[in-house]
Amino acid sequence: MAKPLGDNMPAERKKAFKKLNIDPSDRIILSLDGGGMRGILTIQLLKKLEEVAEIPCYDLVDMVAGTSTGGIIAGLVVRGFTATEIEEKYDALIKEVFHKRPIGNRFINPPQYSKKRYRELLKEIIGNLSLQEACEIKDLDIMITSRDMSAAEETFFTAFRQPDGSYHGTYKEVLLRAVMESTMSAPTYFYPLERFVDGGVTTHNNPSLGAFIEAISYSTPKDTDGKRKPSAYKLPNVTVYSFGTGATQRFIKPTKTLNPKGNDIKFWLDWLINETSEDASSVQENTFRSLMINNSVRYKRYQISLDPTAMKKLPNTDELDKKMYGSEWLWDLEEKSLSKVDLANLAHYDLVKIIGRQMAKYIMEAKNDFKEDLVNENGNDQLVTFSGDVTRIRTQMKDPEWLDNFQA
C-alpha cells in the first residue's frame, strides 16, 4: 500500500481523517459482510460515510475486504466507483444474481438461480482486469473470500501493493470478476464456480478478522532469510470499518424446537446457513472488542438486527409500501414481515434499502458520525437486540425433574 500518511496526505484525505476521528498515521481496512440482496443496506451506510468524509471510499481506505455480496461491493470499490455509482450498478447486478432457472428449486432441483446474466453484466462492468490491475486503479489492497470445497478450506484472494510498486498475493493475477462470482456462489442458490462456493458458508461471512490478520501478518512476501518483510499495516495504527447487512435470526419458540413449522429440511438448512454465519460474526466482533486486542486496533462496527425492537430505534418513516409490507410506517413492521427478509427475497429489496437509509440517519443523529464503534454501554452492538431468556434458562436447567422428563 502506497497511499501517503500523516503530513504527506492530500488535504482532502487529511480533512476526512479528522472528521472521522482517525489517527493520521492509521491504515484503514474496510470490511463488508455477506448477506445476499441485503448488501443494499451496506451501500446506504457507505453513501453516508462518503458524505461525511467528503471523499469516495476508494480515496479514504487502504484495503477493502468482502464476502459474498460484500465481495461484489468490494470489487466495485476497488474498480473505482463511488458509493452512489455502486448503488446504481448493484441495483442491476442483484436483479440478475437472482435470475431464476426455469425448473430450479433449492430443495428439489437445485440450484434455484442461474448466474449466466450476472456473469455477462459483471464482465461489462469489470472487464478482464486481474486483482492486481484493479487494485492499481485507485491504489487499494483487496481481500475477497471463497470456500474451496476440494481443499476443505477458506481461500483468501488477495493483492497487496509493496513499497517498490510490485504486488504480493498468491492469486493476484486471477480475474477479479471470477473472484466476485466465486464468493457469491451460495450452495443450493447457485452452481459452484468449479471448486468454489460462497465465502460466507463457514466462518468468514464477516471477513473483518481475516482481513485484519492478512494485512498485519501476510501482506508481504518472505525475504531470502525466510522472514516476512515488514507490513505497511502496523499495530496499533490500524482502523477497521466493518459493515453488516442486517442480522437475521431464525427465531423459534422453545416449545416448537422438536417440531418446527413447515418442511423440516428447509427449516434446518436455512437455520444452519444463517446461524453459522451470525455466530461467527459475533465471535469476530467480540474478539476485536476484547481487552486482548481492543487497545491494538480501532474497530468500528455498524450492524442492525432485523426485528421490530431494532426498527423502533431508528427514525420512523412512512416510505414503506403498505400493500407489500403491511404498513407504511417503519415502526409498525411486525416480526412476520421482517422474518421474510432473507438473502434472496427481492420483494423486500426496497424495504432493506429504506432500513439502511434510516440506519445511516440514526448514526448521524446519535452523534456517532462514523467516528466510533456503534456499541451500547455494555459494549454490544447498539442496534442488535437479540438476547437470550436468562430467567427461563436458569429455572429449567437447574431442575433435575425438567431434564429427566424432557424428550430424549
Tab-separated table of C-alpha atoms in Angstrom:
chain	number	residue	atom	x	y	z
A	1	MET	CA	0.000	0.000	0.000
A	2	ALA	CA	1.499	3.275	-1.153
A	3	LYS	CA	-1.052	5.858	-0.005
A	4	PRO	CA	0.785	8.573	1.925
A	5	LEU	CA	0.015	9.140	5.593
A	6	GLY	CA	0.471	11.946	8.119
A	7	ASP	CA	1.651	15.276	6.758
A	8	ASN	CA	2.123	13.751	3.313
A	9	MET	CA	-1.594	13.037	2.844
A	10	PRO	CA	-3.595	15.088	0.341
A	11	ALA	CA	-5.546	17.850	2.078
A	12	GLU	CA	-8.916	16.207	1.333
A	13	ARG	CA	-7.891	12.899	2.896
A	14	LYS	CA	-6.350	14.632	5.907
A	15	LYS	CA	-9.623	16.514	6.423
A	16	ALA	CA	-11.611	13.270	6.141
A	17	PHE	CA	-9.427	11.577	8.761
A	18	LYS	CA	-10.030	14.454	11.145
A	19	LYS	CA	-13.806	14.410	10.627
A	20	LEU	CA	-13.902	10.650	11.236
A	21	ASN	CA	-11.627	10.770	14.283
A	22	ILE	CA	-8.947	8.631	12.592
A	23	ASP	CA	-5.303	8.912	13.557
A	24	PRO	CA	-3.387	10.322	10.538
A	25	SER	CA	-0.865	7.501	10.962
A	26	ASP	CA	-3.523	4.769	10.575
A	27	ARG	CA	-4.094	2.405	7.691
A	28	ILE	CA	-7.831	1.816	7.126
A	29	ILE	CA	-9.391	-1.561	6.345
A	30	LEU	CA	-12.974	-1.553	5.029
A	31	SER	CA	-14.698	-4.908	5.657
A	32	LEU	CA	-18.062	-5.775	4.072
A	33	ASP	CA	-20.276	-8.671	5.220
A	34	GLY	CA	-22.164	-11.132	3.059
A	35	GLY	CA	-25.956	-11.240	3.032
A	36	GLY	CA	-27.338	-11.551	-0.497
A	37	MET	CA	-29.616	-8.732	-1.580
A	38	ARG	CA	-29.280	-7.198	1.900
A	39	GLY	CA	-25.998	-5.704	0.686
A	40	ILE	CA	-28.110	-2.724	-0.349
A	41	LEU	CA	-28.208	-1.814	3.370
A	42	THR	CA	-24.392	-1.685	3.435
A	43	ILE	CA	-24.378	0.615	0.425
A	44	GLN	CA	-26.639	3.121	2.219
A	45	LEU	CA	-24.070	3.283	5.028
A	46	LEU	CA	-21.195	3.692	2.573
A	47	LYS	CA	-23.038	6.559	0.877
A	48	LYS	CA	-23.394	8.326	4.233
A	49	LEU	CA	-19.750	7.594	5.118
A	50	GLU	CA	-18.640	9.231	1.871
A	51	GLU	CA	-20.921	12.185	2.576
A	52	VAL	CA	-19.305	12.685	5.979
A	53	ALA	CA	-15.762	12.139	4.698
A	54	GLU	CA	-16.371	14.266	1.586
A	55	ILE	CA	-14.213	11.836	-0.414
A	56	PRO	CA	-15.004	8.451	-2.016
A	57	CYS	CA	-14.283	5.252	-0.109
A	58	TYR	CA	-11.543	4.359	-2.581
A	59	ASP	CA	-9.661	7.515	-1.541
A	60	LEU	CA	-10.417	7.104	2.161
A	61	VAL	CA	-9.383	3.478	2.814
A	62	ASP	CA	-6.252	1.445	2.159
A	63	MET	CA	-7.760	-2.030	1.883
A	64	VAL	CA	-11.188	-3.425	1.014
A	65	ALA	CA	-12.355	-6.881	2.080
A	66	GLY	CA	-15.625	-8.601	1.273
A	67	THR	CA	-17.574	-11.830	1.338
A	68	SER	CA	-20.436	-12.788	-0.988
A	69	THR	CA	-22.475	-9.620	-1.653
A	70	GLY	CA	-19.783	-7.753	0.301
A	71	GLY	CA	-17.260	-9.174	-2.169
A	72	ILE	CA	-19.294	-7.749	-5.033
A	73	ILE	CA	-19.313	-4.319	-3.389
A	74	ALA	CA	-15.598	-4.598	-2.559
A	75	GLY	CA	-14.804	-5.333	-6.202
A	76	LEU	CA	-16.761	-2.272	-7.294
A	77	VAL	CA	-14.949	-0.062	-4.767
A	78	VAL	CA	-11.569	-1.277	-5.990
A	79	ARG	CA	-12.669	-0.762	-9.592
A	80	GLY	CA	-13.047	2.916	-8.747
A	81	PHE	CA	-16.771	3.570	-8.256
A	82	THR	CA	-18.268	5.877	-5.634
A	83	ALA	CA	-20.945	4.530	-3.292
A	84	THR	CA	-23.673	6.245	-5.351
A	85	GLU	CA	-22.323	4.673	-8.543
A	86	ILE	CA	-22.080	1.325	-6.780
A	87	GLU	CA	-25.751	1.556	-5.813
A	88	GLU	CA	-26.724	2.071	-9.472
A	89	LYS	CA	-24.657	-0.906	-10.634
A	90	TYR	CA	-25.689	-3.042	-7.661
A	91	ASP	CA	-29.380	-2.482	-8.452
A	92	ALA	CA	-28.775	-4.013	-11.874
A	93	LEU	CA	-26.430	-6.771	-10.690
A	94	ILE	CA	-28.567	-8.015	-7.824
A	95	LYS	CA	-31.611	-8.467	-10.050
A	96	GLU	CA	-29.514	-10.613	-12.371
A	97	VAL	CA	-27.935	-12.548	-9.495
A	98	PHE	CA	-31.349	-13.890	-8.567
A	99	HIS	CA	-32.375	-14.844	-12.111
A	100	LYS	CA	-34.465	-17.994	-11.670
A	101	ARG	CA	-33.735	-21.157	-13.616
A	102	PRO	CA	-36.868	-22.447	-15.409
A	103	ILE	CA	-37.084	-25.604	-13.286
A	104	GLY	CA	-34.724	-24.593	-10.489
A	105	ASN	CA	-35.621	-25.227	-6.866
A	106	ARG	CA	-33.354	-25.074	-3.807
A	107	PHE	CA	-34.576	-28.383	-2.403
A	108	ILE	CA	-35.955	-30.449	-5.300
A	109	ASN	CA	-33.777	-29.417	-8.239
A	110	PRO	CA	-31.006	-27.096	-7.006
A	111	PRO	CA	-29.659	-24.605	-7.694
A	112	GLN	CA	-32.554	-22.192	-7.788
A	113	TYR	CA	-30.852	-19.438	-9.773
A	114	SER	CA	-28.677	-19.065	-12.871
A	115	LYS	CA	-25.549	-16.884	-12.872
A	116	LYS	CA	-25.467	-16.505	-16.672
A	117	ARG	CA	-26.851	-12.945	-16.859
A	118	TYR	CA	-24.973	-11.892	-13.732
A	119	ARG	CA	-21.715	-13.119	-15.283
A	120	GLU	CA	-22.418	-11.211	-18.505
A	121	LEU	CA	-23.249	-7.983	-16.678
A	122	LEU	CA	-20.234	-8.306	-14.392
A	123	LYS	CA	-17.998	-8.685	-17.452
A	124	GLU	CA	-19.415	-5.433	-18.850
A	125	ILE	CA	-18.666	-3.603	-15.597
A	126	ILE	CA	-15.330	-5.141	-14.572
A	127	GLY	CA	-13.905	-6.448	-17.852
A	128	ASN	CA	-10.959	-8.833	-17.650
A	129	LEU	CA	-8.988	-6.991	-15.003
A	130	SER	CA	-6.885	-9.101	-12.654
A	131	LEU	CA	-6.913	-8.411	-8.915
A	132	GLN	CA	-3.618	-6.570	-9.262
A	133	GLU	CA	-4.745	-4.491	-12.249
A	134	ALA	CA	-7.935	-3.484	-10.435
A	135	CYS	CA	-6.001	-2.539	-7.288
A	136	GLU	CA	-3.680	-0.324	-9.325
A	137	ILE	CA	-6.590	1.905	-10.422
A	138	LYS	CA	-7.088	3.589	-7.028
A	139	ASP	CA	-4.062	2.282	-5.141
A	140	LEU	CA	-6.015	-0.152	-2.955
A	141	ASP	CA	-5.345	-3.559	-1.439
A	142	ILE	CA	-8.027	-6.251	-1.619
A	143	MET	CA	-9.196	-9.464	0.013
A	144	ILE	CA	-12.245	-11.447	-1.117
A	145	THR	CA	-13.167	-14.769	0.478
A	146	SER	CA	-14.405	-18.014	-1.042
A	147	ARG	CA	-14.777	-21.573	0.225
A	148	ASP	CA	-12.724	-24.242	-1.596
A	149	MET	CA	-14.779	-27.451	-1.400
A	150	SER	CA	-11.976	-29.616	-2.791
A	151	ALA	CA	-9.387	-28.464	-0.258
A	152	ALA	CA	-11.947	-28.003	2.557
A	153	GLU	CA	-10.572	-24.570	3.388
A	154	GLU	CA	-11.323	-20.883	3.059
A	155	THR	CA	-9.439	-19.148	0.250
A	156	PHE	CA	-8.445	-15.514	0.627
A	157	PHE	CA	-7.989	-13.900	-2.778
A	158	THR	CA	-5.630	-11.028	-2.051
A	159	ALA	CA	-3.412	-8.436	-3.691
A	160	PHE	CA	-1.196	-6.156	-1.590
A	161	ARG	CA	0.959	-3.427	-3.055
A	162	GLN	CA	4.593	-3.348	-1.936
A	163	PRO	CA	6.846	-0.278	-1.476
A	164	ASP	CA	8.567	-0.926	-4.828
A	165	GLY	CA	5.245	-0.948	-6.697
A	166	SER	CA	5.038	-4.722	-7.112
A	167	TYR	CA	2.153	-6.767	-5.679
A	168	HIS	CA	2.048	-9.712	-3.300
A	169	GLY	CA	-0.698	-12.320	-3.306
A	170	THR	CA	-0.918	-15.959	-4.398
A	171	TYR	CA	-3.850	-15.176	-6.685
A	172	LYS	CA	-3.053	-11.582	-7.637
A	173	GLU	CA	-3.218	-12.466	-11.360
A	174	VAL	CA	-6.673	-14.113	-11.371
A	175	LEU	CA	-9.676	-12.314	-12.839
A	176	LEU	CA	-11.440	-10.020	-10.393
A	177	ARG	CA	-14.816	-10.989	-11.841
A	178	ALA	CA	-14.019	-14.695	-11.353
A	179	VAL	CA	-13.389	-13.999	-7.676
A	180	MET	CA	-16.541	-11.868	-7.466
A	181	GLU	CA	-18.507	-14.822	-8.836
A	182	SER	CA	-16.902	-17.455	-6.636
A	183	THR	CA	-17.567	-15.529	-3.417
A	184	MET	CA	-21.332	-15.324	-4.042
A	185	SER	CA	-21.958	-18.897	-5.260
A	186	ALA	CA	-24.083	-19.921	-2.272
A	187	PRO	CA	-24.959	-23.649	-2.164
A	188	THR	CA	-28.493	-24.531	-3.334
A	189	TYR	CA	-28.920	-20.987	-4.652
A	190	PHE	CA	-26.208	-21.186	-7.364
A	191	TYR	CA	-23.865	-23.652	-9.018
A	192	PRO	CA	-20.344	-23.601	-7.552
A	193	LEU	CA	-17.651	-21.960	-9.667
A	194	GLU	CA	-15.867	-25.274	-10.186
A	195	ARG	CA	-14.459	-25.898	-6.684
A	196	PHE	CA	-15.530	-22.614	-5.087
A	197	VAL	CA	-18.699	-21.693	-3.199
A	198	ASP	CA	-19.832	-18.644	-1.221
A	199	GLY	CA	-17.174	-17.439	1.215
A	200	GLY	CA	-19.791	-16.964	3.928
A	201	VAL	CA	-20.869	-20.588	4.353
A	202	THR	CA	-18.440	-21.079	7.234
A	203	THR	CA	-16.738	-18.513	9.454
A	204	HIS	CA	-15.954	-15.579	7.172
A	205	ASN	CA	-19.331	-14.091	6.249
A	206	ASN	CA	-17.975	-11.202	8.292
A	207	PRO	CA	-14.446	-11.018	6.839
A	208	SER	CA	-13.060	-8.379	9.214
A	209	LEU	CA	-10.838	-10.618	11.330
A	210	GLY	CA	-9.489	-12.479	8.304
A	211	ALA	CA	-8.735	-9.176	6.558
A	212	PHE	CA	-7.019	-7.812	9.657
A	213	ILE	CA	-4.813	-10.898	10.039
A	214	GLU	CA	-3.933	-10.959	6.328
A	215	ALA	CA	-2.961	-7.280	6.367
A	216	ILE	CA	-0.897	-7.494	9.541
A	217	SER	CA	0.766	-10.877	9.006
A	218	TYR	CA	0.642	-11.965	5.362
A	219	SER	CA	0.588	-8.858	3.174
A	220	THR	CA	4.282	-9.060	2.301
A	221	PRO	CA	6.492	-11.780	0.749
A	222	LYS	CA	9.225	-13.620	2.605
A	223	ASP	CA	12.788	-12.383	2.281
A	224	THR	CA	15.749	-14.568	1.342
A	225	ASP	CA	16.201	-15.492	5.011
A	226	GLY	CA	12.639	-16.856	5.182
A	227	LYS	CA	11.298	-13.988	7.277
A	228	ARG	CA	8.488	-11.766	6.063
A	229	LYS	CA	9.249	-8.221	5.110
A	230	PRO	CA	7.614	-5.530	7.311
A	231	SER	CA	3.952	-4.867	6.549
A	232	ALA	CA	2.541	-1.434	5.785
A	233	TYR	CA	-0.190	-2.328	8.324
A	234	LYS	CA	1.452	-1.861	11.709
A	235	LEU	CA	-0.152	-2.059	15.136
A	236	PRO	CA	-1.504	-0.005	16.767
A	237	ASN	CA	-2.001	2.169	13.681
A	238	VAL	CA	-4.884	0.273	12.093
A	239	THR	CA	-8.562	1.243	11.871
A	240	VAL	CA	-11.109	-1.378	10.806
A	241	TYR	CA	-14.506	-0.300	9.467
A	242	SER	CA	-16.869	-3.286	9.470
A	243	PHE	CA	-20.298	-3.007	7.846
A	244	GLY	CA	-23.072	-5.559	8.273
A	245	THR	CA	-26.039	-6.311	6.029
A	246	GLY	CA	-28.651	-6.636	8.761
A	247	ALA	CA	-28.646	-9.587	11.149
A	248	THR	CA	-31.490	-12.065	10.840
A	249	GLN	CA	-32.158	-14.743	13.434
A	250	ARG	CA	-34.472	-17.658	12.732
A	251	PHE	CA	-36.387	-17.277	15.975
A	252	ILE	CA	-38.233	-20.352	17.170
A	253	LYS	CA	-40.145	-20.762	20.402
A	254	PRO	CA	-38.573	-23.218	22.862
A	255	THR	CA	-41.745	-25.305	22.751
A	256	LYS	CA	-41.503	-25.695	18.947
A	257	THR	CA	-37.882	-26.867	18.560
A	258	LEU	CA	-38.870	-30.550	18.337
A	259	ASN	CA	-41.393	-29.882	15.588
A	260	PRO	CA	-40.701	-26.614	13.716
A	261	LYS	CA	-43.383	-25.286	11.408
A	262	GLY	CA	-43.140	-26.257	7.732
A	263	ASN	CA	-40.732	-28.535	5.913
A	264	ASP	CA	-38.079	-29.814	8.345
A	265	ILE	CA	-35.281	-29.962	5.757
A	266	LYS	CA	-35.939	-26.405	4.594
A	267	PHE	CA	-36.146	-25.131	8.162
A	268	TRP	CA	-32.893	-26.704	9.336
A	269	LEU	CA	-30.959	-25.858	6.164
A	270	ASP	CA	-31.977	-22.201	6.394
A	271	TRP	CA	-31.314	-22.182	10.131
A	272	LEU	CA	-27.839	-23.685	9.791
A	273	ILE	CA	-26.745	-21.397	6.928
A	274	ASN	CA	-27.957	-18.305	8.738
A	275	GLU	CA	-26.957	-19.135	12.315
A	276	THR	CA	-23.452	-20.318	11.434
A	277	SER	CA	-22.545	-17.005	9.818
A	278	GLU	CA	-24.204	-14.925	12.562
A	279	ASP	CA	-22.376	-16.815	15.330
A	280	ALA	CA	-19.046	-16.494	13.533
A	281	SER	CA	-19.613	-12.764	13.105
A	282	SER	CA	-20.333	-12.361	16.823
A	283	VAL	CA	-17.107	-14.170	17.710
A	284	GLN	CA	-15.120	-11.799	15.499
A	285	GLU	CA	-16.810	-8.723	16.952
A	286	ASN	CA	-16.138	-9.919	20.494
A	287	THR	CA	-12.505	-10.617	19.605
A	288	PHE	CA	-11.954	-7.097	18.298
A	289	ARG	CA	-13.721	-5.608	21.307
A	290	SER	CA	-11.922	-7.750	23.887
A	291	LEU	CA	-9.189	-6.434	26.140
A	292	MET	CA	-6.800	-8.724	24.262
A	293	ILE	CA	-6.958	-6.667	21.092
A	294	ASN	CA	-9.033	-3.548	21.775
A	295	ASN	CA	-6.032	-1.332	22.546
A	296	SER	CA	-4.151	-2.509	19.438
A	297	VAL	CA	-6.679	-1.641	16.734
A	298	ARG	CA	-9.527	0.836	16.319
A	299	TYR	CA	-12.588	-1.224	15.426
A	300	LYS	CA	-15.783	0.405	14.149
A	301	ARG	CA	-18.677	-1.989	13.542
A	302	TYR	CA	-22.086	-0.977	12.112
A	303	GLN	CA	-24.804	-3.624	12.227
A	304	ILE	CA	-28.538	-3.891	12.951
A	305	SER	CA	-30.877	-6.766	13.728
A	306	LEU	CA	-33.938	-7.027	11.523
A	307	ASP	CA	-36.623	-7.168	14.190
A	308	PRO	CA	-39.343	-4.800	15.469
A	309	THR	CA	-37.344	-3.732	18.542
A	310	ALA	CA	-34.415	-2.556	16.433
A	311	MET	CA	-36.693	-0.840	13.906
A	312	LYS	CA	-38.180	1.289	16.691
A	313	LYS	CA	-34.704	2.632	17.499
A	314	LEU	CA	-34.406	4.132	14.014
A	315	PRO	CA	-36.012	7.395	12.895
A	316	ASN	CA	-39.532	6.476	11.780
A	317	THR	CA	-40.616	6.931	8.159
A	318	ASP	CA	-43.777	6.389	6.128
A	319	GLU	CA	-41.993	5.406	2.893
A	320	LEU	CA	-42.987	1.731	3.026
A	321	ASP	CA	-45.307	0.023	0.542
A	322	LYS	CA	-48.306	-0.792	2.768
A	323	LYS	CA	-49.621	-3.441	0.407
A	324	MET	CA	-46.266	-5.202	0.350
A	325	TYR	CA	-45.217	-4.902	3.999
A	326	GLY	CA	-48.491	-4.481	5.890
A	327	SER	CA	-47.731	-0.919	6.981
A	328	GLU	CA	-46.407	2.299	5.505
A	329	TRP	CA	-44.587	3.114	8.765
A	330	LEU	CA	-41.254	1.540	9.687
A	331	TRP	CA	-42.114	1.325	13.387
A	332	ASP	CA	-45.248	-0.694	12.611
A	333	LEU	CA	-43.374	-3.552	10.927
A	334	GLU	CA	-44.105	-6.878	12.583
A	335	GLU	CA	-41.869	-9.894	13.132
A	336	LYS	CA	-43.824	-11.823	10.498
A	337	SER	CA	-42.841	-9.350	7.778
A	338	LEU	CA	-39.234	-8.866	8.891
A	339	SER	CA	-38.654	-12.627	9.128
A	340	LYS	CA	-39.127	-12.814	5.346
A	341	VAL	CA	-36.113	-10.605	4.678
A	342	ASP	CA	-33.734	-13.337	3.553
A	343	LEU	CA	-30.760	-13.078	1.214
A	344	ALA	CA	-32.738	-13.857	-1.964
A	345	ASN	CA	-36.174	-12.282	-1.393
A	346	LEU	CA	-36.121	-9.355	-3.807
A	347	ALA	CA	-39.665	-8.438	-2.778
A	348	HIS	CA	-38.053	-6.925	0.336
A	349	TYR	CA	-35.196	-5.207	-1.502
A	350	ASP	CA	-36.731	-1.715	-1.269
A	351	LEU	CA	-37.516	-2.275	2.410
A	352	VAL	CA	-33.877	-3.129	3.193
A	353	LYS	CA	-32.772	-0.038	1.274
A	354	ILE	CA	-35.085	2.112	3.438
A	355	ILE	CA	-33.825	0.452	6.630
A	356	GLY	CA	-30.259	1.209	5.510
A	357	ARG	CA	-31.097	4.869	4.915
A	358	GLN	CA	-32.775	5.182	8.313
A	359	MET	CA	-29.842	3.427	9.965
A	360	ALA	CA	-27.498	5.969	8.379
A	361	LYS	CA	-29.705	8.754	9.798
A	362	TYR	CA	-29.581	7.108	13.215
A	363	ILE	CA	-25.765	7.031	13.126
A	364	MET	CA	-25.704	10.748	12.416
A	365	GLU	CA	-28.445	11.707	14.905
A	366	ALA	CA	-26.724	9.648	17.614
A	367	LYS	CA	-23.639	11.853	17.040
A	368	ASN	CA	-21.623	8.771	16.149
A	369	ASP	CA	-20.857	10.176	12.687
A	370	PHE	CA	-18.762	7.048	11.882
A	371	LYS	CA	-16.205	8.221	14.449
A	372	GLU	CA	-16.606	5.361	16.921
A	373	ASP	CA	-17.693	1.747	17.236
A	374	LEU	CA	-21.516	1.660	17.359
A	375	VAL	CA	-21.935	-0.014	20.754
A	376	ASN	CA	-24.080	0.435	23.839
A	377	GLU	CA	-22.960	0.853	27.449
A	378	ASN	CA	-22.359	-2.909	27.709
A	379	GLY	CA	-20.047	-2.947	24.713
A	380	ASN	CA	-22.563	-4.717	22.457
A	381	ASP	CA	-23.950	-3.610	19.086
A	382	GLN	CA	-26.266	-0.685	19.721
A	383	LEU	CA	-28.785	-1.740	17.068
A	384	VAL	CA	-28.674	-5.521	17.536
A	385	THR	CA	-31.359	-6.516	20.030
A	386	PHE	CA	-31.044	-10.312	20.181
A	387	SER	CA	-30.870	-11.710	23.694
A	388	GLY	CA	-31.472	-14.979	25.489
A	389	ASP	CA	-34.166	-15.679	28.102
A	390	VAL	CA	-31.841	-15.834	31.111
A	391	THR	CA	-34.610	-16.340	33.688
A	392	ARG	CA	-36.177	-19.274	31.838
A	393	ILE	CA	-32.827	-20.945	31.128
A	394	ARG	CA	-31.716	-20.677	34.752
A	395	THR	CA	-35.020	-22.077	36.019
A	396	GLN	CA	-35.207	-25.046	33.655
A	397	MET	CA	-31.617	-26.167	33.506
A	398	LYS	CA	-31.077	-26.355	37.259
A	399	ASP	CA	-34.166	-28.572	37.635
A	400	PRO	CA	-33.366	-32.333	37.538
A	401	GLU	CA	-37.045	-33.216	37.050
A	402	TRP	CA	-37.330	-30.974	33.998
A	403	LEU	CA	-34.239	-32.544	32.447
A	404	ASP	CA	-35.198	-36.138	33.228
A	405	ASN	CA	-38.663	-35.701	31.681
A	406	PHE	CA	-37.659	-33.816	28.557
A	407	GLN	CA	-37.898	-35.825	25.334
A	408	ALA	CA	-34.636	-37.663	24.600
